[in-house]
Coordinates of C-alpha atoms and ligand atoms in Angstrom, one line a residue:
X5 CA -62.2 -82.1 -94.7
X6 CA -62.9 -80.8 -91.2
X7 CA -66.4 -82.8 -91.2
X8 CA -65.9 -83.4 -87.4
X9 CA -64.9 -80.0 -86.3
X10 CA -67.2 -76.9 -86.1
X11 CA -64.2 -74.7 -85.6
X12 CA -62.9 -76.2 -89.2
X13 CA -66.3 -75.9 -91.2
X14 CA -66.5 -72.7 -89.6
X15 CA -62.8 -71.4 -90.7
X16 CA -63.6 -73.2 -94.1
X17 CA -67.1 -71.1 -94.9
X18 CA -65.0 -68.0 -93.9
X19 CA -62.0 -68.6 -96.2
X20 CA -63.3 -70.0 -99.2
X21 CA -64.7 -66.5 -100.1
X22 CA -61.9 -64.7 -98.4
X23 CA -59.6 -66.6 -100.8
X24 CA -61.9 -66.1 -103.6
X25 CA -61.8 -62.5 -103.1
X26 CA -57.7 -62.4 -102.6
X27 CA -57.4 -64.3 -106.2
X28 CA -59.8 -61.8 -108.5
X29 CA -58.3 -58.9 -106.2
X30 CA -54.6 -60.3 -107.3
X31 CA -55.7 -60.9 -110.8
X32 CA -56.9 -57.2 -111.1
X33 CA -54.0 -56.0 -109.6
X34 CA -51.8 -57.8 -111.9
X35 CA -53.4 -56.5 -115.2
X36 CA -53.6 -53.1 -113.9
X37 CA -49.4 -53.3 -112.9
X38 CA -48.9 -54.6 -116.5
X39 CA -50.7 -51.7 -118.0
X40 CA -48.9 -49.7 -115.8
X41 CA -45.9 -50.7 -116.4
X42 CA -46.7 -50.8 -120.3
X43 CA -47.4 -47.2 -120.9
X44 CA -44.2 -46.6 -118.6
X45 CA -42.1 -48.8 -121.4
X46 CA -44.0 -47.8 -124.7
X47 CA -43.8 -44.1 -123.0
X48 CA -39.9 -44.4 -123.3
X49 CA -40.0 -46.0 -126.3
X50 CA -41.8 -43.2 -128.0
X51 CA -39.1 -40.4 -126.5
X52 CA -36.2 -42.5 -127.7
X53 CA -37.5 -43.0 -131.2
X54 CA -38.6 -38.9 -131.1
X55 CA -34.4 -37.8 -129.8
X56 CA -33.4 -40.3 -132.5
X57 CA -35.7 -38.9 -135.3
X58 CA -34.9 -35.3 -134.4
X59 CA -31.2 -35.6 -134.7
X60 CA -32.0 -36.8 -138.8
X61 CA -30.5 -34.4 -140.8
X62 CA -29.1 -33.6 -144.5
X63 CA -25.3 -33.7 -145.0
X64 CA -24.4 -32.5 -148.7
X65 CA -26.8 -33.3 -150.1
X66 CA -27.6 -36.9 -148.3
X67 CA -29.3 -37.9 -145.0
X68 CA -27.1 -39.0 -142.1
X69 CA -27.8 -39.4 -138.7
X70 CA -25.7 -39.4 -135.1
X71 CA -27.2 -41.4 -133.1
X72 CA -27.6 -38.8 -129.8
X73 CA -26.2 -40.8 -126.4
X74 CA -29.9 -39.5 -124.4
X75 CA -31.9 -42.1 -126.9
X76 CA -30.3 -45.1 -125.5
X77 CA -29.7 -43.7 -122.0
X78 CA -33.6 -43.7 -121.5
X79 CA -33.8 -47.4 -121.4
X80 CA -30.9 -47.6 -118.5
X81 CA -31.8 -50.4 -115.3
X82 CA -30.8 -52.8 -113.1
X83 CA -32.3 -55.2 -115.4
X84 CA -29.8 -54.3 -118.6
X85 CA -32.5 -54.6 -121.0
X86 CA -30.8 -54.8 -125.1
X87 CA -32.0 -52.2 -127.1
X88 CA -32.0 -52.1 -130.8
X89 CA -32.6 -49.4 -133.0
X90 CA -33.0 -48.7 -137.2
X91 CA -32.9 -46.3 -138.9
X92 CA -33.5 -46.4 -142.6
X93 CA -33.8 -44.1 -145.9
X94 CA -35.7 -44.2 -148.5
X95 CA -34.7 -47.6 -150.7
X96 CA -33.9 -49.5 -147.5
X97 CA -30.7 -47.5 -147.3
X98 CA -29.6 -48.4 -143.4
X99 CA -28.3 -45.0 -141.9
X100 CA -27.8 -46.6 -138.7
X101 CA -28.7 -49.6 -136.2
X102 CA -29.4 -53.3 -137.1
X103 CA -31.0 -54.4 -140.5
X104 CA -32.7 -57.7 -138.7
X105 CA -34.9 -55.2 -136.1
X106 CA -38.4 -56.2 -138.3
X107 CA -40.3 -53.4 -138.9
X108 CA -44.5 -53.7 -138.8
X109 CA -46.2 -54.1 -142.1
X110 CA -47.1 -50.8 -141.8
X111 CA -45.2 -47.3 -140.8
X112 CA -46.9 -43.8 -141.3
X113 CA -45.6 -40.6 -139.5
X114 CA -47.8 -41.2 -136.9
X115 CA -45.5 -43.6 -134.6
X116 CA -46.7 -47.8 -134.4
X117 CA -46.4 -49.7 -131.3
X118 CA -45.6 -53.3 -131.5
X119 CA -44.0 -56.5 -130.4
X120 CA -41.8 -58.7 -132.1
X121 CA -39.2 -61.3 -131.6
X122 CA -35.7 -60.8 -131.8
X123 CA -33.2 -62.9 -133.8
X124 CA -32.6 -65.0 -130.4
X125 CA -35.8 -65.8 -129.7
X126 CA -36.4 -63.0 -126.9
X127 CA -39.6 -61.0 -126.7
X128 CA -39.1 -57.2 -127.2
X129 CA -41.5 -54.2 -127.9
X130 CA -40.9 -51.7 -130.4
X131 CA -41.8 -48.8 -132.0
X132 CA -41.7 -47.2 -135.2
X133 CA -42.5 -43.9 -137.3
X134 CA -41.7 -42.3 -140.8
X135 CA -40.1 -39.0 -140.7
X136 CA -40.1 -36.8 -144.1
X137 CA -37.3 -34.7 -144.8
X138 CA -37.6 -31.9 -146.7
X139 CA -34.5 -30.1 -148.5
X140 CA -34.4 -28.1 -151.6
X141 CA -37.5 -29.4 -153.4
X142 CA -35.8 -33.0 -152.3
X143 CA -38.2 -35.3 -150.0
X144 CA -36.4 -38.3 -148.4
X145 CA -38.3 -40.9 -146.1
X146 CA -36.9 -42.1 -143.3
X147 CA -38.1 -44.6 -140.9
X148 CA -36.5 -44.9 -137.5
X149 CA -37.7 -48.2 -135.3
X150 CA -36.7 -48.4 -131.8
X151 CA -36.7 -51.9 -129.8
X152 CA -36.0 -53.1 -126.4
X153 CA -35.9 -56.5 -124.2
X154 CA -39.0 -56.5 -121.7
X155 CA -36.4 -57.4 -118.4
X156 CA -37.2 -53.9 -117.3
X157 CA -41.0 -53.6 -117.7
X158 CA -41.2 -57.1 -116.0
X159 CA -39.6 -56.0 -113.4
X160 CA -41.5 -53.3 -112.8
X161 CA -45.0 -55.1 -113.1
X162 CA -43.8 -57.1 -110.0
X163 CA -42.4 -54.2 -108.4
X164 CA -46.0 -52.9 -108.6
X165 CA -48.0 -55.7 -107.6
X166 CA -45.7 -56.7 -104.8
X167 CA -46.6 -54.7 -102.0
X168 CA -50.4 -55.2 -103.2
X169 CA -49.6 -59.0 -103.2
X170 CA -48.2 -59.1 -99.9
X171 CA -51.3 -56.8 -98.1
X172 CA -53.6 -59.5 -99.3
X173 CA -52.2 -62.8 -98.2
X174 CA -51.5 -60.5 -95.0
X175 CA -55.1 -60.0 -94.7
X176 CA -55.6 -63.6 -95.3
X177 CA -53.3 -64.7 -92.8
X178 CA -54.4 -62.2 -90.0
X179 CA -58.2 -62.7 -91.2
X180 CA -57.4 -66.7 -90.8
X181 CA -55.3 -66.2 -87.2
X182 CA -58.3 -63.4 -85.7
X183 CA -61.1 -66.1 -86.9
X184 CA -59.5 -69.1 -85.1
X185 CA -58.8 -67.5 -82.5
X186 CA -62.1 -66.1 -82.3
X187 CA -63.6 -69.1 -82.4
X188 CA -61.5 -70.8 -79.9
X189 CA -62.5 -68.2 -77.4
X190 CA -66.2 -68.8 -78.5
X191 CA -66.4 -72.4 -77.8
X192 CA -65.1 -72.2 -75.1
X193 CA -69.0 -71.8 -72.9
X194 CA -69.5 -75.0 -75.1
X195 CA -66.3 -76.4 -73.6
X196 CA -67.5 -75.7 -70.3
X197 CA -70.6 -77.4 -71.2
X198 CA -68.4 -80.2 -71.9
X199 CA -66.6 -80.6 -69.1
X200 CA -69.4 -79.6 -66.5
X201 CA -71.3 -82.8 -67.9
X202 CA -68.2 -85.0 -68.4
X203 CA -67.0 -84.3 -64.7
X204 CA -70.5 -85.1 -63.2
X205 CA -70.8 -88.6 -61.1
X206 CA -74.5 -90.3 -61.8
X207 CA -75.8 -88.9 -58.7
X208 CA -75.4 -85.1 -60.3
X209 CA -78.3 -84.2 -61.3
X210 CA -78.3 -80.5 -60.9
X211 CA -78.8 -78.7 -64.4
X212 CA -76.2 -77.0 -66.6
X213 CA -75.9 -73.3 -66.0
X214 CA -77.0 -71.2 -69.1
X215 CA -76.6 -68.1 -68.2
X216 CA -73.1 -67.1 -69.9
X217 CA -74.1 -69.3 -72.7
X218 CA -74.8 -68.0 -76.4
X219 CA -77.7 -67.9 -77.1
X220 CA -77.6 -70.2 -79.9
X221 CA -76.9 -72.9 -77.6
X222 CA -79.2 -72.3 -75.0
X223 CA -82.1 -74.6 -76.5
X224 CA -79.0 -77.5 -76.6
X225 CA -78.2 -77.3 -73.0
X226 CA -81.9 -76.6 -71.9
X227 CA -83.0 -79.7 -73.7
X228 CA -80.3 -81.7 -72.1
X229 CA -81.5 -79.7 -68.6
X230 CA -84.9 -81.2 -69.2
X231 CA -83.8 -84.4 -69.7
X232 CA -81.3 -84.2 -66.2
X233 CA -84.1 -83.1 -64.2
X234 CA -86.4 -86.5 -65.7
X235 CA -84.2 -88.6 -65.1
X236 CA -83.3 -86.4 -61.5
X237 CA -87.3 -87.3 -60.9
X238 CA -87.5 -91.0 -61.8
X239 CA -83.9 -91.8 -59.5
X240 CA -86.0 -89.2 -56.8
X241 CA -89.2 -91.6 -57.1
X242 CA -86.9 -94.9 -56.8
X243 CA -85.1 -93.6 -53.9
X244 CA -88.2 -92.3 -52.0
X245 CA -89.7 -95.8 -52.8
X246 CA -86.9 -97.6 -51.4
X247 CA -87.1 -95.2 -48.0
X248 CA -91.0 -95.4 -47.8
X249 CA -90.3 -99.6 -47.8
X250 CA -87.7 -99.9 -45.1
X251 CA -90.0 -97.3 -43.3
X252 CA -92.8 -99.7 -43.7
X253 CA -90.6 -102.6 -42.9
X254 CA -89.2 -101.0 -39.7
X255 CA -92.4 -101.0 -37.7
X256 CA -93.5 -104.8 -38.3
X257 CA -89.9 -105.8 -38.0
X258 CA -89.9 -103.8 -34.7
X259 CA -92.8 -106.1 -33.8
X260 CA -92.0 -109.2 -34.6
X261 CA -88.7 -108.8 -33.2
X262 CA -90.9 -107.9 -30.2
X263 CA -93.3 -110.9 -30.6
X264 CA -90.5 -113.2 -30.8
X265 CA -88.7 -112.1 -27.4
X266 CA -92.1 -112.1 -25.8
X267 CA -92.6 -116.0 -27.0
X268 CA -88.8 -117.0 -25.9
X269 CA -89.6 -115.8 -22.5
X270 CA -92.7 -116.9 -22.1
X271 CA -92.3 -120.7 -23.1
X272 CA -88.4 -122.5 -22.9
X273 CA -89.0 -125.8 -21.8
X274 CA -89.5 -126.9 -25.3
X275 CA -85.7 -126.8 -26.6
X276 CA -86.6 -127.6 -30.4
X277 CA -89.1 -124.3 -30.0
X278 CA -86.4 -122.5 -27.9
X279 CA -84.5 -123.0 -31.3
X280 CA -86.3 -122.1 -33.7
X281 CA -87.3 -118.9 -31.8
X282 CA -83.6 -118.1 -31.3
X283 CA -83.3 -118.5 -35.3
X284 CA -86.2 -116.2 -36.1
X285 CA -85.1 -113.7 -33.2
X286 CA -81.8 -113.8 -35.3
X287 CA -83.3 -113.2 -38.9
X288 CA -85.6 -111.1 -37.7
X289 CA -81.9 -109.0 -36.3
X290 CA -80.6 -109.1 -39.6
X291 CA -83.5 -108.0 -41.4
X292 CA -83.9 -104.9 -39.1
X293 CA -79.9 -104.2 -39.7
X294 CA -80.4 -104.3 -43.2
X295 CA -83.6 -102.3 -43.1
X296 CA -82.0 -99.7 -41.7
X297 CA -78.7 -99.7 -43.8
X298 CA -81.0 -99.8 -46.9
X299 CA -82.7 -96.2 -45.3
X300 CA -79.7 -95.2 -44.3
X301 CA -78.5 -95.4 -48.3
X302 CA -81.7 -94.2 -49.5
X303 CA -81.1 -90.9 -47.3
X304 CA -77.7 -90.7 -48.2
X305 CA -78.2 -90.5 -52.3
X306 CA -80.9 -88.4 -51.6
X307 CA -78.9 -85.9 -49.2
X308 CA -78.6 -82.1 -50.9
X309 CA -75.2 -82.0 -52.4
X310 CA -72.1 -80.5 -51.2
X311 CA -73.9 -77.5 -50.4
X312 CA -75.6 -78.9 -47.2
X313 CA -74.0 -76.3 -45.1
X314 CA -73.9 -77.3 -41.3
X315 CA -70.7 -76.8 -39.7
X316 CA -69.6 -79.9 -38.2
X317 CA -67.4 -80.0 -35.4
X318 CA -65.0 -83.3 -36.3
X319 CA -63.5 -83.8 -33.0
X320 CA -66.9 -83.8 -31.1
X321 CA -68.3 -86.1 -33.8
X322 CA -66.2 -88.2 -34.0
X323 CA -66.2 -88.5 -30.0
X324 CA -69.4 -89.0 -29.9
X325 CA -69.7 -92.0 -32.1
X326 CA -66.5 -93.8 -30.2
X327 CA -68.8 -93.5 -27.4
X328 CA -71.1 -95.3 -28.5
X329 CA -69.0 -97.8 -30.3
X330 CA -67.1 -98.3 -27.2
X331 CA -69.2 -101.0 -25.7
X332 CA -68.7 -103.3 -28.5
X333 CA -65.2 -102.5 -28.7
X334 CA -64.7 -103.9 -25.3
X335 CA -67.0 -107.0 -25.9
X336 CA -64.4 -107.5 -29.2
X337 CA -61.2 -107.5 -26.8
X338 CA -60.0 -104.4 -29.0
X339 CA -58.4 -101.4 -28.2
X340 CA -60.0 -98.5 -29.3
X341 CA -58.4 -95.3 -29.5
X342 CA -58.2 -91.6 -30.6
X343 CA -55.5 -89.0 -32.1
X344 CA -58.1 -86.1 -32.9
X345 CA -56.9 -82.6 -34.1
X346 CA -58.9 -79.9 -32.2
X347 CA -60.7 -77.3 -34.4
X348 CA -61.7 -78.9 -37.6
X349 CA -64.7 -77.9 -38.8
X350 CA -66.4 -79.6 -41.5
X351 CA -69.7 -79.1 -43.5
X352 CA -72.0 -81.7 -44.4
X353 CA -75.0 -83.3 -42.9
X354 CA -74.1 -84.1 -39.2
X355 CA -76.3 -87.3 -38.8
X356 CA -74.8 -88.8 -42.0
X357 CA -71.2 -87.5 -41.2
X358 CA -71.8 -89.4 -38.2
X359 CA -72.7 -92.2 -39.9
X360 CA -69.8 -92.7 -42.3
X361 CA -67.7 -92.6 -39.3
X362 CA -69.8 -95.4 -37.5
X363 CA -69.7 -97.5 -40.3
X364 CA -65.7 -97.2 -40.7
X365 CA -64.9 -98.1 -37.2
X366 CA -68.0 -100.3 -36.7
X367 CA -65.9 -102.4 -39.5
X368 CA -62.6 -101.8 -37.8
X369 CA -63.8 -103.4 -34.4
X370 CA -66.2 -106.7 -36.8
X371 CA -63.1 -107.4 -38.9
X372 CA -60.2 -106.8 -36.3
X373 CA -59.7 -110.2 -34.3
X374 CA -59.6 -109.9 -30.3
X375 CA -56.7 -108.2 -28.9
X376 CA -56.1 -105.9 -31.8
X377 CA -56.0 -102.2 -32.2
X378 CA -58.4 -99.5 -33.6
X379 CA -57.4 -95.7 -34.0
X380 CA -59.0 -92.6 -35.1
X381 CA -57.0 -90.0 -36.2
X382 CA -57.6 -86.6 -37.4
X383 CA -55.6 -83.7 -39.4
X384 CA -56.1 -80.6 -41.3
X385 CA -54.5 -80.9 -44.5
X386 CA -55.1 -77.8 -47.3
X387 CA -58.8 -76.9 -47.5
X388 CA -59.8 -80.8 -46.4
X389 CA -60.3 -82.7 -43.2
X390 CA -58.5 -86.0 -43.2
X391 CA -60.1 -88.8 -41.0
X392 CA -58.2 -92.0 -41.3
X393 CA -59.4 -95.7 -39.2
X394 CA -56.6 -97.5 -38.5
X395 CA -57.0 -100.7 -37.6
X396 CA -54.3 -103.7 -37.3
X397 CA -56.5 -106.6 -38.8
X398 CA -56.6 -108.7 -41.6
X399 CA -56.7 -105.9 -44.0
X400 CA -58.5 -106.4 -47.7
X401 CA -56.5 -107.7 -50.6
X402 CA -55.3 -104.8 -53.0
X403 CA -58.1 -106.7 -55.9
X404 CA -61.6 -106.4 -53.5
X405 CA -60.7 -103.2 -51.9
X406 CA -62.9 -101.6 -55.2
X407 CA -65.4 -104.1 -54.8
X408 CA -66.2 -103.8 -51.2
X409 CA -67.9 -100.4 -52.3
X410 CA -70.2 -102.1 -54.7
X411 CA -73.6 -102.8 -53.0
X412 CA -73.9 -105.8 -51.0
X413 CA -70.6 -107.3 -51.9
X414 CA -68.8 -108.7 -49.0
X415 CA -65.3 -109.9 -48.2
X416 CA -65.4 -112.0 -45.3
X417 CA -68.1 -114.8 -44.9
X418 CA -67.9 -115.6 -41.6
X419 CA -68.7 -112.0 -40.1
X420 CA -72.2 -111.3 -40.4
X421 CA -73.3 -107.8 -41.9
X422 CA -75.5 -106.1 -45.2
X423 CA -72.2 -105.4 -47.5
X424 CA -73.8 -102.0 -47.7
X425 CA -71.5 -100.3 -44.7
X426 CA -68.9 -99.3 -47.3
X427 CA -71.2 -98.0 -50.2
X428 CA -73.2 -96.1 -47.5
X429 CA -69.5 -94.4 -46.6
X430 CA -68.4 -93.6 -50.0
X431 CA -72.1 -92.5 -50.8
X432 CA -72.2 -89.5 -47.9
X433 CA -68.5 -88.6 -48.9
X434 CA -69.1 -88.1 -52.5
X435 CA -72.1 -86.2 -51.0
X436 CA -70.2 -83.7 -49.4
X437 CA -67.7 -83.4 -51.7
X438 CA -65.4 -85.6 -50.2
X439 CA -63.7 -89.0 -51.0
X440 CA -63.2 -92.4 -49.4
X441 CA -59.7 -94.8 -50.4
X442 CA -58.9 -98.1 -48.3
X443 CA -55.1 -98.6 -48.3
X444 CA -53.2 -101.5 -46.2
X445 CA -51.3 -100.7 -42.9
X446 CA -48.0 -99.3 -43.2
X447 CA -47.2 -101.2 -40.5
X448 CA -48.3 -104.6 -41.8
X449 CA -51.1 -106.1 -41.3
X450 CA -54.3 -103.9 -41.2
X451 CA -56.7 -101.6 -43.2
X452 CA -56.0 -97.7 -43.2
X453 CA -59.6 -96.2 -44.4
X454 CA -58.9 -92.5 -45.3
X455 CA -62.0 -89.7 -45.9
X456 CA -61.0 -86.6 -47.0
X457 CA -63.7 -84.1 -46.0
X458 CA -64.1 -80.5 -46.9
X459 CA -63.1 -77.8 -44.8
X460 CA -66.1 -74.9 -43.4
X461 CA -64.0 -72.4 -44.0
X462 CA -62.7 -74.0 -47.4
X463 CA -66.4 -74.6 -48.8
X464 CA -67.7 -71.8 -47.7
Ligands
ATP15 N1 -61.5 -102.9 -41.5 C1 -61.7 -103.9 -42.3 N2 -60.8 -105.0 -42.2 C2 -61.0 -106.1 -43.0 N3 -62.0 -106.2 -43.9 C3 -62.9 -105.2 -44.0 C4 -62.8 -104.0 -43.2 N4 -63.8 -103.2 -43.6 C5 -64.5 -103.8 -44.5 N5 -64.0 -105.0 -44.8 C6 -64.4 -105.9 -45.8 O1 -65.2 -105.2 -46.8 C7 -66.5 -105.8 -46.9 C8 -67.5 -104.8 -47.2 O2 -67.7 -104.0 -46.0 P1 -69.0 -103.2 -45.8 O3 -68.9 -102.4 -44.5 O4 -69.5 -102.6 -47.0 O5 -70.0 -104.4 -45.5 P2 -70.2 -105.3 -44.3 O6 -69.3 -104.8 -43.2 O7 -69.9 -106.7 -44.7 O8 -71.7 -105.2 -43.9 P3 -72.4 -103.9 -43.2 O9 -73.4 -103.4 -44.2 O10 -73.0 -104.5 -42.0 O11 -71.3 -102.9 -42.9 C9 -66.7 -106.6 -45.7 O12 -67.5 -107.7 -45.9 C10 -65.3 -107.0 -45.2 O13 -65.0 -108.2 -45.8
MG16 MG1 -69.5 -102.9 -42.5

């Protein structure tokens, strides 16, 4: 029971005992209400059987007895007990009452408690006492026995035990209530824990705050903390290494890129030469493109977290980078435009914030055929910037547009690129705690890339 719940193995430690204790204390109480409520009943026993001795008197010469109305109106409850009395002379002479009341074995003037059974079968307690009469020189024994049903006196040993009965399964129930409760409110700094490393992405490496933790489990969380800042080293070493390779790669790709234009210019008679140096000057293109995506990537994952705080100017940004793009725009036949909300400030990292928009609308213009239409737009919305690219191309199909954010995975064969543009996008967002969704064109045809990017003021 409760094997998988530290809350229940908790509770059941607690109330075991508790409920151990409630029991004996019960059973206690119980015997002490019965002897309560026993000397109560014999107690009224005795006085009965003492009126109906007293009133025991000669009459000419004989005994006779009347049997006094206070005897029997001792025994008087809600509970109508019966009560039976005898009263007998010497030579079992009945003066008054019922000859089947049994009488104990043996009655002395000192008065005998006892139970017995009546002729119906029902319990009853009793008691019993000889009184000597004395007239005359004359001596006359007479025994008087008083009975009654035990309604009364079991009423009265739950009447007793009730209140005590009902303060201990009170305690239990409060005791069981305060301790869950309790316990709730306890767990939850490990619930915390919980969520803090459920909610991380992979690229969240930043260890678990201890500081409001108990401080039982503060070895738990800084043994996980240890291993999150391992594993924060080894992704740190395989990111530098990829960054320290496409640096090395940049500068002899620079050259031979270099090497190659030099040979194309000097020598073009040959036209199978021409060729093949038009071929290398193209390889040697796309290995410097994805050279630089790669270090692009590599600075991206290893960009501080959302806590980079430059305040970005989105309008100005964004500007900036149609600039640029603007040229190619033109030599693609497409219309590239702008609908940018003044005053947005962002925060991130400004060169990779610049990126992610490059690489949005550098896709845009590749993938929009000639004659279409690109469009930046800008809008506050809450605590987040929203940048959308808008373009009215051929759009992705609902299926790939998950898979063109996995590395290197490409849609459209016949455009040339890395199939890192998108990851790189989605990488910087997450970065700066933003998000990236590719939806189709309400319109029609098309892509609508949205980024939703945290406010200054909101972040900060
Ligand atoms: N605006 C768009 N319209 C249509 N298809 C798109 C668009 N943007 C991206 N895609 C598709 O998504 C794929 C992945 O894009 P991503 O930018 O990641 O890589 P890429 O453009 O192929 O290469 P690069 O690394 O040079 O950007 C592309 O190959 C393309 O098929
Ligand atoms: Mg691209």
């Amino acid at each position: 029971m409760f094997s998988g719940s530290l809350r229940g193995r908790l509770l059941w430690w607690l109330l075991l005992p508790l409920a151990a204790f409630v029991s004996i204390s019960a059973v206690i109480s119980y015997r002490f209400a019965q002897t309560t409520a026993d000397v109560m009943q014999d107690n009224a026993l005795l006085s009965s059987m003492r009126i109906i001795g007293e009133d025991i008197d000669w009459d000419n010469g004989s005994v006779s007895i009347q049997i006094p109305p206070a005897a029997l109106e001792l025994f008087e409850s809600p509970e109508q007990d019966s009560v039976f009395y005898r009263v007998e002379a010497s030579g079992h002479r009945l003066l008054a009452g019922s000859p089947d009341l049994t009488l104990p074995t043996h009655v002395s003037d000192r008065p005998t408690l006892y139970s017995t059974r009546l002729g119906d079968g029902r319990e009853a307690r009793a008691v019993a006492y000889v009184r000597q009469l004395y007239d005359s020189g004359r001596t006359e024994e007479v025994i008087v026995a008083v009975a009654k049903t035990e309604g009364s006196r079991d009423a009265m040993v739950w009447r007793l035990l009730r209140p005590q009965l009902s303060s201990e399964v009170l305690t239990l129930v409060l005791a069981m209530v305060f301790v869950y409760l309790g316990l709730t409110f306890e767990l939850l700094p490990l619930m915390k824990v919980k969520d803090d490393v459920a909610d991380r992405n992979a690229s969240q490496l930043e260890p678990i705050r201890v500081a409001r933790l108990h401080v039982e489990l503060r070895p738990i969380v800084e043994a996980i903390n240890q291993c999150i800042a391992r594993m924060g080293q080894q992704a740190a070493t395989q990111r530098q290494f990829i960054s320290d390779a496409a640096h090395q790669l940049r500068t002899p790709l620079a050259l031979l890129a270099a090497q190659i234009q030099f040979a194309r210019q000097r020598d073009n008679r040959d036209a199978s030469l021409a060729e093949a140096l038009a071929g290398m000057h193209k390889s040697s293109r796309k290995l410097t493109t994805l050279t630089n995506k790669l270090l692009l990537l590599a600075q991206a994952e290893s960009a501080a977290p959302s806590n980079a705080r430059e305040r970005i100017d989105l309008s100005a940004l964004i500007a900036g980078v149609l600039e640029e793009l603007i040229a190619f725009a033109q030599s693609r036949e497409i219309d590239l435009g702008a609908e940018l909300e003044d005053g947005l400030y962002v925060t991130g990292d400004e060169a990779l914030t610049a990126a992610l928009v490059t690489n949005l609308v550098d896709n845009a213009l590749r993938y929009t055929q000639a004659g279409g239409h690109v469009t930046v737009h800008t809008q506050r919305r809450g605590d987040m910037a929203i940048v959308r690219v808008i373009d009215n191309g051929p759009g992705i199909r609902a299926e790939a547009r998950e898979r063109v954010f996995e590395r290197f995975y490409r849609a459209s064969g016949h455009v040339e690129g890395t199939g890192l543009g998108l990851p790189i996008v989605r990488e910087i967002a997450h970065r700066q705690g933003g998000t990236v969704r590719l939806e189709s064109n309400d319109g029609g045809a098309g892509l609508v890339a949205t980024v939703e990017m945290r406010l200054w003021m909101a972040a900060n």
